[in-house]
Amino acid sequence: MNGPFDRLSLAGRVVLITGATGGIGSETARLCAARGAKVAIADLDAVACERLAEAIRADGGEAMAIRVDVTQEEDVQAMVAQVVARFGGLHAAFNNAGINAGNALLDGMALAQWQRSLAVNLTGVFLCMKHEIAHMLAHGGGAIVNTSSAAGAVGMAWSADYVSAKHGVVGATRAAAVETGGKGIRVNAILPGAIETRMFTDALGTNPDLRRMTEAGHPIGRVGAPHEVAETAAFLLSDAASFITGACIMVDGGFTTQ
C-alpha cells in the first residue's frame, strides 16, 4: 500500500542502527532501507559495516557505515554527529549492540565479565539514548527502540551479568519514555527470545541436546529468525506505532508466558 495509509513506510526518515552487522541488526537495516529510510550502519567491526552498507546501496537504498564502540561516550557522540552531517538529521534509532560476555554462576563470575557485559549491554544503550534524545529534542522528536531480551523479564542461571543488564535496558526504556513522551519522542524495547544469530549459535556450541532443549522452551516449538525481530523493530520505528511508547514487547515465541 502506498500513500497516506502506508504508516509502515520509513520514506524520508534517517535511521541509526547499532550492532548493525549481527543477524538482527543487519536484517533491520535492510528492512528499514527497503521501506525508504536512509540507514546508518554502526558497529565495532568497520569492515562488516561497510560491507553491509555497500549491499544496501547495491539494492537501491541509501546507507552509510560508522565504526563505533558504544561503551565510549566520545564515539557515540561522534556517531550521532556523523549521521546528522551526512543525512541531515536523525529521526529514528535502534540501539541493538549487545554481547554475551560468557557463562558463569554468580559466585564464580569474574568482575571483568560483569563490568564488560554491563558496559556494552546497558551503558551502551544509555549513551546512545542520551545523545539521540538530545538531537531529537532539538529537532522535533523521533522514535527509539532498544534491544533487551527475554532475559530482561525473567531470571536465568549462568548469566547474571546479561540478565541484570537486560533488565536495566527495560528500566531505562521506561524511564526515557516517561521523560520524553510529551516531547515528541517515543521509546520502546523489544525482548527477543532465542534467535538464530551468531551470538546464539556460539552460545550453544555443538551441543544438539542444548538446541533441542532451547527449542522446546519456546511454546511455538522453534527458535526465532532475525527477520522476525526486525519486523517488530521497524514497526516500532514507524508511524504505525505512533501511540506506543514505554512498551517492552516480547518477540520470544511464547518463552516468557510459561
PDB file of N, CA, C and O in Angstrom, residues 172-210:
ATOM      1  N   ALA A 172      15.541   1.482  31.784  1.00  0.00           N
ATOM      2  CA  ALA A 172      15.974   2.717  31.121  1.00  0.00           C
ATOM      3  C   ALA A 172      14.998   3.121  30.028  1.00  0.00           C
ATOM      4  O   ALA A 172      14.722   4.315  29.830  1.00  0.00           O
ATOM      5  N   THR A 173      14.461   2.132  29.320  1.00  0.00           N
ATOM      6  CA  THR A 173      13.481   2.406  28.262  1.00  0.00           C
ATOM      7  C   THR A 173      12.237   3.063  28.847  1.00  0.00           C
ATOM      8  O   THR A 173      11.734   4.077  28.329  1.00  0.00           O
ATOM      9  N   ARG A 174      11.732   2.500  29.930  1.00  0.00           N
ATOM     10  CA  ARG A 174      10.516   3.047  30.531  1.00  0.00           C
ATOM     11  C   ARG A 174      10.743   4.443  31.089  1.00  0.00           C
ATOM     12  O   ARG A 174       9.892   5.335  30.950  1.00  0.00           O
ATOM     13  N   ALA A 175      11.896   4.652  31.725  1.00  0.00           N
ATOM     14  CA  ALA A 175      12.198   5.978  32.260  1.00  0.00           C
ATOM     15  C   ALA A 175      12.300   7.007  31.143  1.00  0.00           C
ATOM     16  O   ALA A 175      11.762   8.119  31.247  1.00  0.00           O
ATOM     17  N   ALA A 176      12.989   6.642  30.064  1.00  0.00           N
ATOM     18  CA  ALA A 176      13.140   7.569  28.942  1.00  0.00           C
ATOM     19  C   ALA A 176      11.791   7.873  28.295  1.00  0.00           C
ATOM     20  O   ALA A 176      11.528   9.007  27.881  1.00  0.00           O
ATOM     21  N   ALA A 177      10.925   6.857  28.217  1.00  0.00           N
ATOM     22  CA  ALA A 177       9.598   7.073  27.625  1.00  0.00           C
ATOM     23  C   ALA A 177       8.792   8.070  28.438  1.00  0.00           C
ATOM     24  O   ALA A 177       8.101   8.938  27.880  1.00  0.00           O
ATOM     25  N   VAL A 178       8.872   7.971  29.760  1.00  0.00           N
ATOM     26  CA  VAL A 178       8.156   8.911  30.625  1.00  0.00           C
ATOM     27  C   VAL A 178       8.727  10.319  30.475  1.00  0.00           C
ATOM     28  O   VAL A 178       7.983  11.307  30.398  1.00  0.00           O
ATOM     29  N   GLU A 179      10.041  10.420  30.403  1.00  0.00           N
ATOM     30  CA  GLU A 179      10.683  11.731  30.312  1.00  0.00           C
ATOM     31  C   GLU A 179      10.400  12.437  28.987  1.00  0.00           C
ATOM     32  O   GLU A 179      10.314  13.675  28.940  1.00  0.00           O
ATOM     33  N   THR A 180      10.266  11.670  27.906  1.00  0.00           N
ATOM     34  CA  THR A 180      10.207  12.283  26.577  1.00  0.00           C
ATOM     35  C   THR A 180       8.845  12.152  25.893  1.00  0.00           C
ATOM     36  O   THR A 180       8.663  12.685  24.791  1.00  0.00           O
ATOM     37  N   GLY A 181       7.900  11.477  26.539  1.00  0.00           N
ATOM     38  CA  GLY A 181       6.624  11.209  25.893  1.00  0.00           C
ATOM     39  C   GLY A 181       5.865  12.449  25.455  1.00  0.00           C
ATOM     40  O   GLY A 181       5.201  12.443  24.418  1.00  0.00           O
ATOM     41  N   GLY A 182       5.974  13.512  26.214  1.00  0.00           N
ATOM     42  CA  GLY A 182       5.279  14.742  25.852  1.00  0.00           C
ATOM     43  C   GLY A 182       6.111  15.668  24.988  1.00  0.00           C
ATOM     44  O   GLY A 182       5.724  16.814  24.747  1.00  0.00           O
ATOM     45  N   LYS A 183       7.240  15.155  24.524  1.00  0.00           N
ATOM     46  CA  LYS A 183       8.162  15.998  23.748  1.00  0.00           C
ATOM     47  C   LYS A 183       8.396  15.448  22.346  1.00  0.00           C
ATOM     48  O   LYS A 183       9.392  15.778  21.698  1.00  0.00           O
ATOM     49  N   GLY A 184       7.502  14.574  21.912  1.00  0.00           N
ATOM     50  CA  GLY A 184       7.580  14.092  20.537  1.00  0.00           C
ATOM     51  C   GLY A 184       8.490  12.910  20.308  1.00  0.00           C
ATOM     52  O   GLY A 184       8.781  12.564  19.160  1.00  0.00           O
ATOM     53  N   ILE A 185       8.940  12.277  21.380  1.00  0.00           N
ATOM     54  CA  ILE A 185       9.839  11.131  21.241  1.00  0.00           C
ATOM     55  C   ILE A 185       9.170   9.898  21.827  1.00  0.00           C
ATOM     56  O   ILE A 185       8.640   9.947  22.942  1.00  0.00           O
ATOM     57  N   ARG A 186       9.203   8.818  21.099  1.00  0.00           N
ATOM     58  CA  ARG A 186       8.715   7.520  21.597  1.00  0.00           C
ATOM     59  C   ARG A 186       9.911   6.617  21.845  1.00  0.00           C
ATOM     60  O   ARG A 186      10.834   6.552  21.023  1.00  0.00           O
ATOM     61  N   VAL A 187       9.887   5.903  22.975  1.00  0.00           N
ATOM     62  CA  VAL A 187      10.978   4.991  23.321  1.00  0.00           C
ATOM     63  C   VAL A 187      10.381   3.646  23.719  1.00  0.00           C
ATOM     64  O   VAL A 187       9.582   3.576  24.663  1.00  0.00           O
ATOM     65  N   ASN A 188      10.751   2.600  23.020  1.00  0.00           N
ATOM     66  CA  ASN A 188      10.244   1.263  23.287  1.00  0.00           C
ATOM     67  C   ASN A 188      11.386   0.258  23.303  1.00  0.00           C
ATOM     68  O   ASN A 188      12.512   0.564  22.885  1.00  0.00           O
ATOM     69  N   ALA A 189      11.096  -0.930  23.779  1.00  0.00           N
ATOM     70  CA  ALA A 189      12.090  -2.003  23.801  1.00  0.00           C
ATOM     71  C   ALA A 189      11.493  -3.269  23.212  1.00  0.00           C
ATOM     72  O   ALA A 189      10.286  -3.510  23.310  1.00  0.00           O
ATOM     73  N   ILE A 190      12.346  -4.067  22.601  1.00  0.00           N
ATOM     74  CA  ILE A 190      11.958  -5.406  22.182  1.00  0.00           C
ATOM     75  C   ILE A 190      12.741  -6.410  23.009  1.00  0.00           C
ATOM     76  O   ILE A 190      13.890  -6.176  23.381  1.00  0.00           O
ATOM     77  N   LEU A 191      12.088  -7.525  23.316  1.00  0.00           N
ATOM     78  CA  LEU A 191      12.690  -8.560  24.155  1.00  0.00           C
ATOM     79  C   LEU A 191      12.680  -9.883  23.393  1.00  0.00           C
ATOM     80  O   LEU A 191      11.750 -10.677  23.502  1.00  0.00           O
ATOM     81  N   PRO A 192      13.715 -10.130  22.585  1.00  0.00           N
ATOM     82  CA  PRO A 192      13.742 -11.369  21.809  1.00  0.00           C
ATOM     83  C   PRO A 192      14.026 -12.588  22.690  1.00  0.00           C
ATOM     84  O   PRO A 192      14.748 -12.512  23.690  1.00  0.00           O
ATOM     85  N   GLY A 193      13.444 -13.708  22.278  1.00  0.00           N
ATOM     86  CA  GLY A 193      13.825 -14.989  22.851  1.00  0.00           C
ATOM     87  C   GLY A 193      15.060 -15.496  22.132  1.00  0.00           C
ATOM     88  O   GLY A 193      15.893 -14.711  21.667  1.00  0.00           O
ATOM     89  N   ALA A 194      15.198 -16.803  22.025  1.00  0.00           N
ATOM     90  CA  ALA A 194      16.326 -17.380  21.295  1.00  0.00           C
ATOM     91  C   ALA A 194      16.133 -17.117  19.805  1.00  0.00           C
ATOM     92  O   ALA A 194      15.131 -17.505  19.222  1.00  0.00           O
ATOM     93  N   ILE A 195      17.098 -16.441  19.199  1.00  0.00           N
ATOM     94  CA  ILE A 195      17.035 -16.079  17.782  1.00  0.00           C
ATOM     95  C   ILE A 195      18.268 -16.651  17.086  1.00  0.00           C
ATOM     96  O   ILE A 195      19.369 -16.651  17.632  1.00  0.00           O
ATOM     97  N   GLU A 196      18.070 -17.122  15.879  1.00  0.00           N
ATOM     98  CA  GLU A 196      19.143 -17.780  15.130  1.00  0.00           C
ATOM     99  C   GLU A 196      20.175 -16.760  14.658  1.00  0.00           C
ATOM    100  O   GLU A 196      20.203 -16.362  13.499  1.00  0.00           O
ATOM    101  N   THR A 197      21.027 -16.334  15.575  1.00  0.00           N
ATOM    102  CA  THR A 197      22.099 -15.395  15.269  1.00  0.00           C
ATOM    103  C   THR A 197      23.442 -16.033  15.601  1.00  0.00           C
ATOM    104  O   THR A 197      23.514 -17.095  16.212  1.00  0.00           O
ATOM    105  N   ARG A 198      24.506 -15.351  15.217  1.00  0.00           N
ATOM    106  CA  ARG A 198      25.839 -15.862  15.520  1.00  0.00           C
ATOM    107  C   ARG A 198      26.062 -15.947  17.029  1.00  0.00           C
ATOM    108  O   ARG A 198      26.657 -16.910  17.523  1.00  0.00           O
ATOM    109  N   MET A 199      25.585 -14.955  17.776  1.00  0.00           N
ATOM    110  CA  MET A 199      25.750 -14.975  19.224  1.00  0.00           C
ATOM    111  C   MET A 199      25.035 -16.184  19.835  1.00  0.00           C
ATOM    112  O   MET A 199      25.555 -16.835  20.745  1.00  0.00           O
ATOM    113  N   PHE A 200      23.855 -16.492  19.300  1.00  0.00           N
ATOM    114  CA  PHE A 200      23.101 -17.643  19.799  1.00  0.00           C
ATOM    115  C   PHE A 200      23.810 -18.952  19.479  1.00  0.00           C
ATOM    116  O   PHE A 200      23.972 -19.821  20.346  1.00  0.00           O
ATOM    117  N   THR A 201      24.260 -19.120  18.247  1.00  0.00           N
ATOM    118  CA  THR A 201      24.913 -20.371  17.877  1.00  0.00           C
ATOM    119  C   THR A 201      26.249 -20.537  18.601  1.00  0.00           C
ATOM    120  O   THR A 201      26.627 -21.653  18.963  1.00  0.00           O
ATOM    121  N   ASP A 202      26.947 -19.432  18.832  1.00  0.00           N
ATOM    122  CA  ASP A 202      28.199 -19.514  19.604  1.00  0.00           C
ATOM    123  C   ASP A 202      27.926 -19.972  21.032  1.00  0.00           C
ATOM    124  O   ASP A 202      28.693 -20.745  21.608  1.00  0.00           O
ATOM    125  N   ALA A 203      26.828 -19.488  21.611  1.00  0.00           N
ATOM    126  CA  ALA A 203      26.486 -19.879  22.980  1.00  0.00           C
ATOM    127  C   ALA A 203      26.096 -21.352  23.069  1.00  0.00           C
ATOM    128  O   ALA A 203      26.413 -22.028  24.049  1.00  0.00           O
ATOM    129  N   LEU A 204      25.446 -21.856  22.025  1.00  0.00           N
ATOM    130  CA  LEU A 204      25.056 -23.273  22.026  1.00  0.00           C
ATOM    131  C   LEU A 204      26.235 -24.200  21.816  1.00  0.00           C
ATOM    132  O   LEU A 204      26.252 -25.332  22.314  1.00  0.00           O
ATOM    133  N   GLY A 205      27.218 -23.747  21.048  1.00  0.00           N
ATOM    134  CA  GLY A 205      28.315 -24.626  20.705  1.00  0.00           C
ATOM    135  C   GLY A 205      27.830 -25.738  19.780  1.00  0.00           C
ATOM    136  O   GLY A 205      26.982 -25.527  18.909  1.00  0.00           O
ATOM    137  N   THR A 206      28.313 -26.932  20.003  1.00  0.00           N
ATOM    138  CA  THR A 206      27.942 -28.064  19.148  1.00  0.00           C
ATOM    139  C   THR A 206      27.069 -29.065  19.899  1.00  0.00           C
ATOM    140  O   THR A 206      27.015 -30.238  19.538  1.00  0.00           O
ATOM    141  N   ASN A 207      26.393 -28.603  20.924  1.00  0.00           N
ATOM    142  CA  ASN A 207      25.581 -29.490  21.755  1.00  0.00           C
ATOM    143  C   ASN A 207      24.153 -29.582  21.203  1.00  0.00           C
ATOM    144  O   ASN A 207      23.345 -28.673  21.402  1.00  0.00           O
ATOM    145  N   PRO A 208      23.803 -30.682  20.501  1.00  0.00           N
ATOM    146  CA  PRO A 208      22.448 -30.791  19.933  1.00  0.00           C
ATOM    147  C   PRO A 208      21.371 -30.887  21.000  1.00  0.00           C
ATOM    148  O   PRO A 208      20.235 -30.465  20.788  1.00  0.00           O
ATOM    149  N   ASP A 209      21.703 -31.439  22.162  1.00  0.00           N
ATOM    150  CA  ASP A 209      20.710 -31.538  23.230  1.00  0.00           C
ATOM    151  C   ASP A 209      20.328 -30.153  23.737  1.00  0.00           C
ATOM    152  O   ASP A 209      19.161 -29.899  24.067  1.00  0.00           O
ATOM    153  N   LEU A 210      21.308 -29.260  23.796  1.00  0.00           N
ATOM    154  CA  LEU A 210      21.036 -27.900  24.261  1.00  0.00           C
ATOM    155  C   LEU A 210      20.131 -27.177  23.268  1.00  0.00           C
ATOM    156  O   LEU A 210      19.228 -26.438  23.664  1.00  0.00           O
TER     157      LEU A 210
END
